[in-house]
C-alpha cells in the first residue's frame, strides 16, 4: 500500500513491507537523493560524532552533493564524525589519473574532503598483503559501532545468477562473512569494463554482509527500473545467499530505503 507523506521539504509515498521499516518512494532521482540526504543530516545533527560507512557509485553523487551543500550552509557539521570505507577494488591506489575507478579517490573528492571529515578510515587497495589488510580493517570495524551504513544495490542478472549485491558481496556470499577479499563475478567485471569503460580488477576488498548488518541504521538508495528489479529480488525473493541484499530483511527494523518512482514500478507492492 502507498501512503502520501512528507520530509522537511519533499513529498513521498511509502511502501509497506513486512520486514523493512521504511521504503520511501520519491518522484525523481534528484528528489530521492535530497530525501536521503535530509535523513543523513538528521542522523549527524542528533549524533555529531556518528560513525558512518559510505558507499560509492553514481547513485551517491547527488546525495553527497546535497550533504556538501548542507555543510556549506552550516546546517550540520561532519567534522567530528568518523568515516568508513565500504569497499575498494584490489589492487587500486588513490591516484585518480592512474586509477580512475578508485573508490578512495571518489570518497576523498566527494565525501571526506567536502564534508571536512577529520577521521576517515580507508581501505588500502595497494596493501602488499590483502588478507592482512582486510583483517586490519575488520578490526577497526569491530572496535567501532557503526551508527549508519549508506548503501546502494547492484543490478540483477537472473540468467547469470549474479547481482543484487551490497558492497562487493557477490551472489553466493554467506551472510556471516566479514571484511574479506572478494573474487568478483565476471558479470560485475564486464559491466564495469564495458559500460563504464573502466579497467577494473577482478578482486576487491569489501566489508562483509555481517559488518553491514551490525550497523545501528542502514540506508539504501536506488534509482531506475534496473535497480528496481534488483530490489524486487531482494525484497520479495527468497532470503538467501543468491541474493545478497536480501540479508537486509534479517535486520529489516534497521533499514530505510529511498527509491524513485521508476525503481518502485518494479516492486510487487508498488
Coordinates of C-alpha atoms in Angstrom, one line a residue:
X1 CA 0.0 0.0 0.0
X2 CA 1.1 3.6 -0.7
X3 CA 0.6 6.4 1.7
X4 CA 1.5 10.1 1.0
X5 CA 4.0 11.6 3.5
X6 CA 6.5 14.4 3.6
X7 CA 10.1 15.1 4.7
X8 CA 11.1 18.6 5.6
X9 CA 10.6 19.8 2.0
X10 CA 9.6 16.9 -0.1
X11 CA 6.6 14.7 -0.7
X12 CA 7.0 11.0 -1.0
X13 CA 4.9 7.8 -0.8
X14 CA 5.7 4.9 1.4
X15 CA 5.5 1.2 0.5
X16 CA 4.6 -1.1 3.4
X17 CA 6.8 -4.2 3.7
X18 CA 6.6 -6.9 6.4
X19 CA 10.3 -6.8 7.2
X20 CA 11.7 -3.4 6.2
X21 CA 10.9 -0.5 8.5
X22 CA 10.6 2.1 5.7
X23 CA 10.6 2.3 1.9
X24 CA 10.1 5.9 0.7
X25 CA 9.3 6.5 -2.9
X26 CA 10.1 9.9 -4.4
X27 CA 9.1 11.1 -7.9
X28 CA 12.6 11.6 -9.3
X29 CA 16.2 10.5 -8.6
X30 CA 17.0 14.1 -7.6
X31 CA 14.2 14.2 -5.0
X32 CA 15.2 10.8 -3.8
X33 CA 18.8 12.0 -3.2
X34 CA 17.5 15.1 -1.4
X35 CA 15.3 13.0 0.8
X36 CA 18.1 10.6 1.7
X37 CA 20.5 13.5 2.4
X38 CA 17.9 15.1 4.7
X39 CA 17.8 11.9 6.8
X40 CA 21.6 11.6 6.9
X41 CA 21.8 15.2 8.1
X42 CA 19.3 14.3 10.9
X43 CA 21.5 11.4 12.0
X44 CA 24.5 13.7 12.3
X45 CA 22.6 16.5 14.0
X46 CA 21.4 14.0 16.6
X47 CA 24.9 12.4 17.0
X48 CA 27.7 14.8 15.9
X49 CA 30.3 12.0 16.4
X50 CA 28.4 9.4 14.4
X51 CA 30.4 6.6 12.7
X52 CA 29.2 6.3 9.1
X53 CA 30.1 3.9 6.3
X54 CA 29.9 5.5 2.9
X55 CA 29.1 3.7 -0.4
X56 CA 30.4 5.0 -3.8
X57 CA 29.0 4.9 -7.3
X58 CA 26.8 7.2 -9.5
X59 CA 23.8 6.7 -7.2
X60 CA 25.5 8.5 -4.4
X61 CA 26.9 11.5 -6.3
X62 CA 23.8 13.7 -5.8
X63 CA 23.3 12.5 -2.2
X64 CA 26.8 13.7 -1.3
X65 CA 26.4 16.9 -3.2
X66 CA 23.4 17.7 -1.0
X67 CA 25.3 16.9 2.1
X68 CA 28.1 19.2 0.9
X69 CA 25.5 22.0 0.5
X70 CA 24.2 21.3 4.0
X71 CA 27.7 21.7 5.4
X72 CA 28.4 24.8 3.4
X73 CA 25.1 26.3 4.6
X74 CA 26.1 25.5 8.2
X75 CA 23.0 23.2 8.7
X76 CA 25.3 20.5 10.0
X77 CA 28.9 19.7 10.7
X78 CA 30.5 16.3 9.9
X79 CA 33.9 17.4 11.4
X80 CA 33.6 15.1 14.5
X81 CA 32.1 12.2 12.7
X82 CA 34.1 9.1 11.8
X83 CA 34.1 7.9 8.2
X84 CA 34.4 4.4 7.0
X85 CA 35.0 3.0 3.5
X86 CA 32.6 0.3 2.2
X87 CA 34.8 -1.4 -0.5
X88 CA 37.7 -1.0 -2.8
X89 CA 39.0 -2.7 -5.9
X90 CA 42.3 -4.6 -5.5
X91 CA 44.9 -3.6 -6.5
X92 CA 43.9 0.0 -6.7
X93 CA 45.6 3.2 -5.5
X94 CA 44.2 6.6 -4.6
X95 CA 45.6 8.5 -7.6
X96 CA 42.6 9.3 -9.9
X97 CA 44.8 9.8 -13.0
X98 CA 46.3 6.3 -12.6
X99 CA 43.2 4.5 -11.1
X100 CA 40.1 6.3 -12.3
X101 CA 38.0 3.5 -10.7
X102 CA 39.4 4.2 -7.2
X103 CA 36.8 4.3 -4.5
X104 CA 39.2 6.0 -2.1
X105 CA 39.7 8.8 -4.6
X106 CA 35.9 9.1 -5.0
X107 CA 35.4 9.4 -1.3
X108 CA 38.2 11.9 -0.8
X109 CA 36.8 14.1 -3.6
X110 CA 33.0 13.8 -2.7
X111 CA 32.8 12.9 1.0
X112 CA 35.9 13.1 3.2
X113 CA 37.1 16.4 1.8
X114 CA 33.9 18.4 1.2
X115 CA 32.3 17.2 4.5
X116 CA 35.5 18.0 6.4
X117 CA 35.7 14.6 8.0
X118 CA 38.9 14.6 10.0
X119 CA 38.9 10.8 10.9
X120 CA 38.5 8.8 7.7
X121 CA 39.3 5.1 7.8
X122 CA 40.3 3.9 4.3
X123 CA 40.9 0.5 2.9
X124 CA 44.4 0.3 1.4
X125 CA 43.9 -1.0 -2.1
X126 CA 47.6 -1.3 -2.7
X127 CA 48.4 -3.3 0.5
X128 CA 51.1 -5.8 -0.2
X129 CA 49.1 -8.5 1.7
X130 CA 45.4 -8.0 1.0
X131 CA 44.4 -10.7 3.6
X132 CA 46.3 -8.8 6.3
X133 CA 44.6 -5.6 5.1
X134 CA 41.1 -6.9 5.4
X135 CA 41.9 -8.3 8.9
X136 CA 43.2 -4.8 9.9
X137 CA 40.1 -3.1 8.6
X138 CA 37.8 -5.6 10.2
X139 CA 39.5 -4.9 13.5
X140 CA 38.6 -1.2 13.1
X141 CA 35.0 -2.1 12.4
X142 CA 34.9 -4.5 15.4
X143 CA 36.1 -1.8 17.7
X144 CA 33.7 0.9 16.5
X145 CA 29.9 0.5 16.3
X146 CA 28.7 1.9 13.0
X147 CA 25.8 4.3 13.5
X148 CA 24.8 4.4 9.9
X149 CA 25.7 2.4 6.8
X150 CA 24.9 4.0 3.5
X151 CA 24.3 1.5 0.7
X152 CA 23.5 1.2 -3.0
X153 CA 22.4 -2.1 -4.6
X154 CA 23.9 -4.0 -7.6
X155 CA 21.9 -4.7 -10.7
X156 CA 20.2 -8.1 -11.0
X157 CA 21.0 -10.7 -13.7
X158 CA 18.8 -13.7 -13.3
X159 CA 20.2 -15.7 -16.1
X160 CA 23.7 -15.5 -14.7
X161 CA 22.6 -15.8 -11.0
X162 CA 24.5 -12.7 -10.1
X163 CA 23.9 -9.2 -8.9
X164 CA 21.7 -7.8 -6.1
X165 CA 24.9 -7.3 -4.2
X166 CA 25.6 -4.9 -1.4
X167 CA 29.1 -3.5 -1.2
X168 CA 31.1 -6.0 -3.3
X169 CA 29.5 -9.1 -1.7
X170 CA 28.6 -11.1 -4.8
X171 CA 25.9 -13.7 -5.1
X172 CA 26.9 -16.7 -3.0
X173 CA 28.4 -14.7 -0.2
X174 CA 27.4 -16.1 3.2
X175 CA 25.6 -13.6 5.4
X176 CA 28.1 -14.3 8.2
X177 CA 31.0 -13.1 6.1
X178 CA 33.1 -10.2 7.5
X179 CA 35.6 -7.9 5.7
X180 CA 37.3 -10.1 3.1
X181 CA 39.0 -10.3 -0.3
X182 CA 36.2 -10.9 -2.8
X183 CA 36.5 -12.6 -6.2
X184 CA 34.2 -10.6 -8.4
X185 CA 31.7 -12.2 -10.7
X186 CA 32.6 -11.9 -14.4
X187 CA 29.3 -10.1 -14.9
X188 CA 30.3 -7.4 -12.5
X189 CA 33.8 -7.0 -14.0
X190 CA 32.4 -7.0 -17.6
X191 CA 29.8 -4.3 -16.7
X192 CA 32.5 -2.0 -15.3
X193 CA 34.7 -2.5 -18.2
X194 CA 32.1 -2.3 -21.0
X195 CA 29.5 0.1 -19.6
X196 CA 31.9 2.4 -17.6
X197 CA 35.0 2.0 -19.7
X198 CA 37.0 1.1 -16.5
X199 CA 39.7 -1.4 -16.5
X200 CA 38.7 -2.6 -13.0
X201 CA 40.4 -5.6 -11.3
X202 CA 38.7 -8.9 -10.7
X203 CA 39.2 -8.7 -6.9
X204 CA 38.1 -6.3 -4.2
X205 CA 38.5 -5.6 -0.5
X206 CA 35.0 -5.3 0.9
X207 CA 33.1 -5.1 4.2
X208 CA 31.2 -8.3 4.6
X209 CA 27.4 -8.7 5.0
X210 CA 27.9 -9.3 8.7
X211 CA 29.7 -6.0 9.1
X212 CA 26.9 -4.1 7.3
X213 CA 24.1 -5.8 9.4
X214 CA 25.9 -4.7 12.6
X215 CA 25.3 -1.0 11.9
X216 CA 22.6 0.7 14.0
X217 CA 20.9 2.1 10.9
X218 CA 21.1 1.2 7.3
X219 CA 20.0 3.5 4.4
X220 CA 19.8 2.0 0.9
X221 CA 19.3 4.4 -2.0
X222 CA 18.3 3.3 -5.6
X223 CA 17.0 4.9 -8.8
X224 CA 15.7 3.4 -12.0
X225 CA 13.9 0.3 -13.3
X226 CA 17.1 -1.7 -13.4
X227 CA 17.8 -1.2 -9.7
X228 CA 14.1 -1.7 -9.1
X229 CA 14.4 -5.2 -10.5
X230 CA 17.2 -6.0 -8.1
X231 CA 15.2 -4.6 -5.2
X232 CA 12.3 -6.7 -6.1
X233 CA 14.5 -9.8 -5.8
X234 CA 15.9 -8.6 -2.5
X235 CA 12.6 -7.7 -1.0
X236 CA 10.3 -10.4 -2.3
X237 CA 12.5 -13.2 -3.5
X238 CA 13.8 -16.0 -1.3
X239 CA 16.1 -14.8 1.5
X240 CA 19.5 -16.4 0.9
X241 CA 23.0 -16.1 -0.5
X242 CA 21.9 -16.0 -4.1
X243 CA 20.5 -12.5 -3.3
X244 CA 23.0 -10.8 -1.0
X245 CA 20.8 -7.7 -0.5
X246 CA 18.0 -10.0 0.9
X247 CA 20.1 -10.1 4.0
X248 CA 18.8 -6.7 4.9
X249 CA 15.4 -8.3 5.7
X250 CA 17.1 -10.2 8.5
X251 CA 17.7 -6.8 10.2
X252 CA 14.9 -5.0 8.5
X253 CA 13.9 -3.0 11.5
X254 CA 17.1 -1.0 11.0
X255 CA 16.6 -0.5 7.3
X256 CA 15.3 2.6 5.4
X257 CA 15.1 2.6 1.7
X258 CA 15.0 5.7 -0.5
X259 CA 14.0 5.0 -4.1
X260 CA 12.5 6.8 -7.0
X261 CA 9.2 6.1 -8.8
X262 CA 10.9 4.2 -11.6
X263 CA 12.5 1.7 -9.2
X264 CA 9.2 1.4 -7.3
X265 CA 7.5 0.5 -10.5
X266 CA 9.3 -2.9 -10.5
X267 CA 8.2 -3.8 -7.0
X268 CA 5.3 -6.2 -6.4
X269 CA 3.6 -3.9 -3.9
X270 CA 4.0 -0.6 -5.9

